[in-house]
Short mmCIF file of C-alpha atoms in Angstrom, two decimals:
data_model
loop_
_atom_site.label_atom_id
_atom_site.label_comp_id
_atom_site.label_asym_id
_atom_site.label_seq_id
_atom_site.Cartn_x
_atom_site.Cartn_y
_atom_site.Cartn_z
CA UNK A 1 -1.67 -54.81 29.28
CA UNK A 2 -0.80 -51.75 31.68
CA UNK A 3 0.94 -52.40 34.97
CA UNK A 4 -0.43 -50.30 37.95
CA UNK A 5 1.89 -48.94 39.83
CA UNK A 6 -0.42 -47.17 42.36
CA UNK A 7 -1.23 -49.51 46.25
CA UNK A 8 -4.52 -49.63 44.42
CA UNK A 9 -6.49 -47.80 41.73
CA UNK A 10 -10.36 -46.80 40.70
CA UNK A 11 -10.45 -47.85 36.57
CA UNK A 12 -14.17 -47.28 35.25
CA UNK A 13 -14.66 -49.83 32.76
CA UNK A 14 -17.47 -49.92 30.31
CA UNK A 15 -19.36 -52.97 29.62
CA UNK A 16 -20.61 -53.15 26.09
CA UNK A 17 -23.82 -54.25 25.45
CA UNK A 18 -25.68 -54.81 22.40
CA UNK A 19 -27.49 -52.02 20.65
CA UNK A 20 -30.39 -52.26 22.33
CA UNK A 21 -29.09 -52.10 26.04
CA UNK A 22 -27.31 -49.07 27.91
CA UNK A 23 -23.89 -48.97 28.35
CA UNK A 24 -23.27 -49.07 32.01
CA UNK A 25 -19.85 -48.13 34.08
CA UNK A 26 -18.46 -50.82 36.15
CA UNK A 27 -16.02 -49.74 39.01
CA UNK A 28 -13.51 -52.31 40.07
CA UNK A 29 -10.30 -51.85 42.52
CA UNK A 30 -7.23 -53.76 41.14
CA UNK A 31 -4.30 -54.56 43.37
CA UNK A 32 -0.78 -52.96 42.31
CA UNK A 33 0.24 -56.16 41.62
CA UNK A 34 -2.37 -57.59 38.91
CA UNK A 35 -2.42 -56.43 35.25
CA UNK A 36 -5.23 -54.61 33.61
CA UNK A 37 -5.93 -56.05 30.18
CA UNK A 38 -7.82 -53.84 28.09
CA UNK A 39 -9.89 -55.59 25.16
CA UNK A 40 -11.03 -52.38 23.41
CA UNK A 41 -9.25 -48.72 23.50
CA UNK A 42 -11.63 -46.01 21.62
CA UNK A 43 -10.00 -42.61 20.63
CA UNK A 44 -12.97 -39.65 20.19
CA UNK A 45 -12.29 -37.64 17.23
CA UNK A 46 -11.24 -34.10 17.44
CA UNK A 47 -13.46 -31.49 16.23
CA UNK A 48 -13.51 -27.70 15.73
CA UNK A 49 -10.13 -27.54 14.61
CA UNK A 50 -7.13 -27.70 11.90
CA UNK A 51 -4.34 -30.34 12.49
CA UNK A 52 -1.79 -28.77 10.20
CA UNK A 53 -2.36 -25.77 12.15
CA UNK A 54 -2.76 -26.70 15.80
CA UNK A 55 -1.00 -29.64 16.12
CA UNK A 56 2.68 -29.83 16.87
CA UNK A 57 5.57 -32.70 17.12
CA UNK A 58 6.69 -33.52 20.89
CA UNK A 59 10.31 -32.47 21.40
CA UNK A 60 12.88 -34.79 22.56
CA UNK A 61 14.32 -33.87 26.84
CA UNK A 62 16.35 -30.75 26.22
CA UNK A 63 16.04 -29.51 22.96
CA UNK A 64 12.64 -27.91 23.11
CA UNK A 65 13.32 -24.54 22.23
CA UNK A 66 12.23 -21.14 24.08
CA UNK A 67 9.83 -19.88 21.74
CA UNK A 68 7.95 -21.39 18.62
CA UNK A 69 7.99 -17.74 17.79
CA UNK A 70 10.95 -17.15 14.98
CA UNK A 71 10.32 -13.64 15.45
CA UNK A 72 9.65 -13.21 11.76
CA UNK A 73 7.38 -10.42 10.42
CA UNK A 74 6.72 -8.68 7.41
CA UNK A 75 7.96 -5.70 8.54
CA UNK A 76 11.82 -7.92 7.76
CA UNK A 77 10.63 -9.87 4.48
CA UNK A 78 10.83 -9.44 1.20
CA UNK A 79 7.36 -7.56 1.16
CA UNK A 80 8.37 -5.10 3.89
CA UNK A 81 8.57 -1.97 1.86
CA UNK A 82 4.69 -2.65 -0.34
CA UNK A 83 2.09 -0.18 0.40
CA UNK A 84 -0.34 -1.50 2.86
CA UNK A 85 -4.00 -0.89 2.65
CA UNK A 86 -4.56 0.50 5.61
CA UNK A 87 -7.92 2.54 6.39
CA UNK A 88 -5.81 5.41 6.78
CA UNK A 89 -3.81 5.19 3.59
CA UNK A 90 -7.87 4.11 1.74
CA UNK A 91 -8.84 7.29 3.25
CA UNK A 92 -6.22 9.62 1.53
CA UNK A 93 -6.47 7.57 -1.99
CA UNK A 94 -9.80 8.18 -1.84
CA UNK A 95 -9.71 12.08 -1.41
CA UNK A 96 -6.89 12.33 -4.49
CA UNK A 97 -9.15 10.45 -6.52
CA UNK A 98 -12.02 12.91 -5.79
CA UNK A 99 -10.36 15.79 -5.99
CA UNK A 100 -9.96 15.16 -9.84
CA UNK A 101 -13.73 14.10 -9.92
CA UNK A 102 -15.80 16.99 -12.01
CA UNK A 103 -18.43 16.12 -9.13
CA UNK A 104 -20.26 19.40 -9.58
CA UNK A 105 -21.31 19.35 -13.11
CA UNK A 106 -23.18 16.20 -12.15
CA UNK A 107 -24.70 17.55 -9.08
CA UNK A 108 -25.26 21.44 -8.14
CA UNK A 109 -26.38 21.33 -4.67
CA UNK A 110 -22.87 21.52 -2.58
CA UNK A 111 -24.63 19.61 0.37
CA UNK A 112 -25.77 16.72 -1.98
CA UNK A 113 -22.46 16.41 -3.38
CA UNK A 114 -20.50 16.18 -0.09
CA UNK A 115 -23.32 13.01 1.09
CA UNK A 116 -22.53 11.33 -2.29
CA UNK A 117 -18.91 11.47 -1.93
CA UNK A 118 -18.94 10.57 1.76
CA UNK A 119 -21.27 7.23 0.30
CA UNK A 120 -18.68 6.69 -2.42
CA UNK A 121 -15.81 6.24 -0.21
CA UNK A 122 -17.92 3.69 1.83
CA UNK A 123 -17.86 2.03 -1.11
CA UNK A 124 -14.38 2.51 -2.29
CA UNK A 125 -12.61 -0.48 -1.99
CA UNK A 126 -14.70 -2.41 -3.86
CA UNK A 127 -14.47 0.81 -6.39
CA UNK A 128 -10.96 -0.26 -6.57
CA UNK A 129 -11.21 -3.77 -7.10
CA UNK A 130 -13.40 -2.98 -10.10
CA UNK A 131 -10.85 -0.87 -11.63
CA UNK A 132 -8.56 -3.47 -11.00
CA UNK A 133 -10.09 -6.46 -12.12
CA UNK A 134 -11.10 -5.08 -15.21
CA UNK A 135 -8.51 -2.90 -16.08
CA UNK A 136 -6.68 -6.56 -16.24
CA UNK A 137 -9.06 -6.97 -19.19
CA UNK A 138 -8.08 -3.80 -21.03
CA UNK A 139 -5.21 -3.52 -23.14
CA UNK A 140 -3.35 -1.02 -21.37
CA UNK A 141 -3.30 -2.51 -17.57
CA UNK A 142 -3.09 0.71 -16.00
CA UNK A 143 -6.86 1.87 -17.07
CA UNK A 144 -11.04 0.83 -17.99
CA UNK A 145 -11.39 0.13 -21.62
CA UNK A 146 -14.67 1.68 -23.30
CA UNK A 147 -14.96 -2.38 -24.33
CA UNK A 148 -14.53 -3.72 -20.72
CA UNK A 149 -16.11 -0.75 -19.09
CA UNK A 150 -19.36 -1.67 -21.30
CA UNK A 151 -18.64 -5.57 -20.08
CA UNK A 152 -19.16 -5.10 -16.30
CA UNK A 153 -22.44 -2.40 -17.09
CA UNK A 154 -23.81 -5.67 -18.95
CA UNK A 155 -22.42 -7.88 -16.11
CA UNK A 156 -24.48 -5.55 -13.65
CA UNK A 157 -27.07 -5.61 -15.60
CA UNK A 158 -26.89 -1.52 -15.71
CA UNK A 159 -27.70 -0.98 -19.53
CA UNK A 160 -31.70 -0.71 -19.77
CA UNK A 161 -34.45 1.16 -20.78
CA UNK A 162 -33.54 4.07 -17.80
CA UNK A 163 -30.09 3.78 -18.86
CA UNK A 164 -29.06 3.14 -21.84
CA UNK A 165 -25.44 2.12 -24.16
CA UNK A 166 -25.67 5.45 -25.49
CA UNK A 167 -26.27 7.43 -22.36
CA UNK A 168 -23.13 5.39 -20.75
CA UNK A 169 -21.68 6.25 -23.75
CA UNK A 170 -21.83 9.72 -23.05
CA UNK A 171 -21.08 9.80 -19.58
CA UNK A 172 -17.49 7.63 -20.81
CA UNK A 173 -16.90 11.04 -22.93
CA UNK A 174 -17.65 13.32 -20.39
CA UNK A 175 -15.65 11.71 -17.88
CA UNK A 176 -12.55 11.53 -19.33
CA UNK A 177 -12.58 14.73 -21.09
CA UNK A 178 -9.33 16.47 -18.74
CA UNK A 179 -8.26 20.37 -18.55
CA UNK A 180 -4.94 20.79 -20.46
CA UNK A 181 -3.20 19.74 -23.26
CA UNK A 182 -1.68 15.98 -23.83
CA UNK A 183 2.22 17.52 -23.03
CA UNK A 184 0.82 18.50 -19.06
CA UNK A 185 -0.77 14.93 -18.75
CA UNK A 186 1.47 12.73 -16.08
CA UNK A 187 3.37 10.29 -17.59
CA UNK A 188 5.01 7.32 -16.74
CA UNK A 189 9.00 6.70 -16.69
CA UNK A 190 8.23 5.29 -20.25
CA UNK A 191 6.60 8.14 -21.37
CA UNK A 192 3.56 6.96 -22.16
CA UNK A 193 0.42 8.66 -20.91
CA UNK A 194 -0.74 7.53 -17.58
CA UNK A 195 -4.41 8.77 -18.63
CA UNK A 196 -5.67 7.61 -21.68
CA UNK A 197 -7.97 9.58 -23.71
CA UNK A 198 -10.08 6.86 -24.50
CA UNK A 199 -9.36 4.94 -21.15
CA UNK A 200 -10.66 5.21 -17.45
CA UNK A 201 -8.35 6.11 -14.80
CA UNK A 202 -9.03 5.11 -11.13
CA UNK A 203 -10.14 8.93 -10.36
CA UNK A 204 -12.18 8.44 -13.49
CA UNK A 205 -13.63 5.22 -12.28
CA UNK A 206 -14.79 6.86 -9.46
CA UNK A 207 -16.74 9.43 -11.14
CA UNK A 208 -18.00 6.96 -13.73
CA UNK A 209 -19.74 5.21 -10.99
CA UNK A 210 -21.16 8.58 -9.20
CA UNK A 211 -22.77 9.29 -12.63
CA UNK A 212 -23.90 6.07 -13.42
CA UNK A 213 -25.85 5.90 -9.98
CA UNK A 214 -27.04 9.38 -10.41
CA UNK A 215 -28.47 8.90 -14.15
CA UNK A 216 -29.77 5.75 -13.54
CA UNK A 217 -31.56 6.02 -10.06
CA UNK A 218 -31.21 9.80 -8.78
CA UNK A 219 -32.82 11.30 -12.13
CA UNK A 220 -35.61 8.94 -12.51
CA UNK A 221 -37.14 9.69 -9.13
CA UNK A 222 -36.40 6.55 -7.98
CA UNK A 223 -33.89 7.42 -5.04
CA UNK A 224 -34.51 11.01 -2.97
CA UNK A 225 -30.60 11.39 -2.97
CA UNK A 226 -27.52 11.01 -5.04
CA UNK A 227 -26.14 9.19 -1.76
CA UNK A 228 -28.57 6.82 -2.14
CA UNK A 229 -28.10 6.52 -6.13
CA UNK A 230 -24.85 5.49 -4.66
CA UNK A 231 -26.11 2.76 -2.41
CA UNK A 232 -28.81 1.32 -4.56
CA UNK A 233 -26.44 1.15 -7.62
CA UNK A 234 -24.18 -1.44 -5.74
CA UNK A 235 -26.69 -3.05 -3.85
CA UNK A 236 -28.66 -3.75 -6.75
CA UNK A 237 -26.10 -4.28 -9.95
CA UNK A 238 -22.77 -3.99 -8.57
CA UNK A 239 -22.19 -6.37 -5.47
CA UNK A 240 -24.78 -9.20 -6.39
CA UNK A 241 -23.32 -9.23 -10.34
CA UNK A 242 -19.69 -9.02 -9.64
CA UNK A 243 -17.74 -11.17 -7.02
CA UNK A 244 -14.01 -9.94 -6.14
CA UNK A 245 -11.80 -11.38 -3.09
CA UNK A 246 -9.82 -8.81 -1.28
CA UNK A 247 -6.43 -9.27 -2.37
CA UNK A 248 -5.57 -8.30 1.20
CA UNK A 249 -6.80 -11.97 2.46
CA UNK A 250 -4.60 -13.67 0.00
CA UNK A 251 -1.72 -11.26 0.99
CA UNK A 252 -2.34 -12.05 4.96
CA UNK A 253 -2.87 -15.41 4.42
CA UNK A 254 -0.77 -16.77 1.71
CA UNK A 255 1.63 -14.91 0.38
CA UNK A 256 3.12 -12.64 3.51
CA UNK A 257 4.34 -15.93 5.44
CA UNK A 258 7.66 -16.98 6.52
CA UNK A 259 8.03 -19.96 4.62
CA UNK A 260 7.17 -18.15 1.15
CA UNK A 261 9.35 -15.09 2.44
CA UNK A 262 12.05 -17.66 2.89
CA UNK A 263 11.87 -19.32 -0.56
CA UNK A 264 12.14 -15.60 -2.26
CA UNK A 265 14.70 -14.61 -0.38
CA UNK A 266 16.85 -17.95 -1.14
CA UNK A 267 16.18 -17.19 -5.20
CA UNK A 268 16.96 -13.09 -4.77
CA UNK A 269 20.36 -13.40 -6.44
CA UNK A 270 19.17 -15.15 -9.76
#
C-alpha cells in the first residue's frame, strides 16, 4: 500500500479487461488520508541498451564520488609505448614497403604505376592482415611461405586457367629475388635473416599482390588498368574468400582497458 502524502492526488488507474475489451484509464482523487492499494505493478522492459554497460549501483548520502572517470588511459598503461595504427603511421609503412617493390618491371607506363600503387595502399591494411595471418602459418613467423602463400591463392580461388600454379610460381621467384649479397641483407638481433630467400616479406607481399592482379586481370584484357587489376583482385578473390578482424577492435575493445591494464600491472614483477 502507498500512503499519500499530498492534500489530494490525480492516480490514473487502469482497469483490466479481458482480451477482447480495451483497457481504459480511470481517474480517481484520493484524500491524503486513505491508502492506495495497488493489486498489480507492471515494469516495461528496457530496450536498446547494455546493462553491464549502462547501468550503475546507487551510492550511499556522501560517498558518491566526483567523477566515475579514474582518469585512466592508455597513454599510462602497460600498452602505452606499442605502435599505434594510425592512418598516418599506415601511410608511411605503406611507402617503405613500396619503395622496395620492383613495381616497374611489372608495369612500364610511370602514370599506370603511380594509380596502382595509390589503389594498393587503399587496400593496405587488409594487405597486412594477410601477411599476418598467414605468415602465422609459415614456419618462420616473420614471412609468406611458398606452401601458405599457395594456400590463400587456392583459398581465393586465384589459381585457374588465366592464372596458373606455375605462373604464381614464377612471380614467387621473381619477387623475392633482392639486389646484393646474403651478408648486406638486414638481420635480426639473432642474426638470422629478416628476408628469406624462399619466404615473402611484407614489402614482398605487397608486390606479390600487384602482380598477381596484374597477370591475372590487367593482361587478359579483362580490366583497362592495373588500378583496377588491383580492385577486382580483392573484390573478387581476396575479401569474399578470406575473413580477418582488425586486431585494432580487439585492442580498443578488449585488451587496452583498465581492468586488464590493472591485472598486468599487479603480475609485472613475476
Amino acid at each position: 500500500r502507498i500512503n499519500l502524502n499530498a492534500s489530494k492526488a490525480s492516480v490514473e488507474a487502469t482497469k483490466a479487461f479481458s482480451d477482447n475489451e480495451l483497457d481504459m484509464p480511470v481517474h480517481s482523487s484520493i484524500p491524503n488520508d486513505e491508502f492506495l492499494y495497488l493489486h498489480r505493478l507492471e515494469v516495461p522492459e528496457r530496450t536498446g541498451h547494455k546493462p553491464s554497460n549502462t547501468v550503475f549501483p546507487r551510492w550511499l548520502k556522501g560517498t558518491k564520488p566526483k567523477s566515475r572517470n579514474s582518469g585512466w588511459h592508455v597513454g599510462i598503461g602497460v600498452f602505452s609505448t606499442f605502435r599505434k595504427e594510425t592512418p598516418k603511421y599506415l601511410r608511411s609503412s605503406f611507402d617503405i614497403d613500396v619503395g622496395y617493390c620492383k613495381m616497374n618491371k611489372v608495369i612500364k607506363d610511370k602514370i599506370l604505376i603511380d594509380d596502382a600503387i595509390e589503389t594498393l595502399y587503399i587496400h593496405y591494411k587488409y594487405i597486412r592482415l594477410l601477411y599476418i595471418y598467414f605468415s602465422a602459418q609459415s614456419k618462420v613467423v616473420t614471412s609468406v611461405s611458398w606452401n601458405s602463400f599457395t594456400d590463400m591463392c587456392h583459398r581465393c580461388k586465384i589459381v585457374d586457367q588465366d592464372c596458373s600454379l606455375t605462373e604464381v610460381d614464377n612471380m614467387f621467384v621473381a619477387v623475392n629475388q633482392t639486389e646484393g649479397t646474403s651478408s648486406e641483407q638486414p638481420k635480426d638481433q639473432d642474426g638470422k635473416n629478416l628476408n628469406p630467400d624462399r619466404d615473402l616479406c611484407r614489402y614482398e607481399m605487397v608486390e606479390m599482390v600487384a602482380r598477381l592482379a596484374i597477370h591475372k586481370y590487367y593482361k587478359t584484357g579483362i580490366a583497362e588498368t592495373p588500378a583496377e587489376a588491383v580492385t577486382m583482385l580483392f573484390e573478387i578473390n581476396i575479401e569474399p574468400n578470406v575473413t580477418l578482424d582488425d586486431p585494432n577492435d580487439f585492442r580498443l575493445g578488449e585488451l587496452w582497458t583498465e581492468g586488464v591494464d590493472k591485472v598486468y600491472k599487479a603480475y609485472l614483477h613475476y
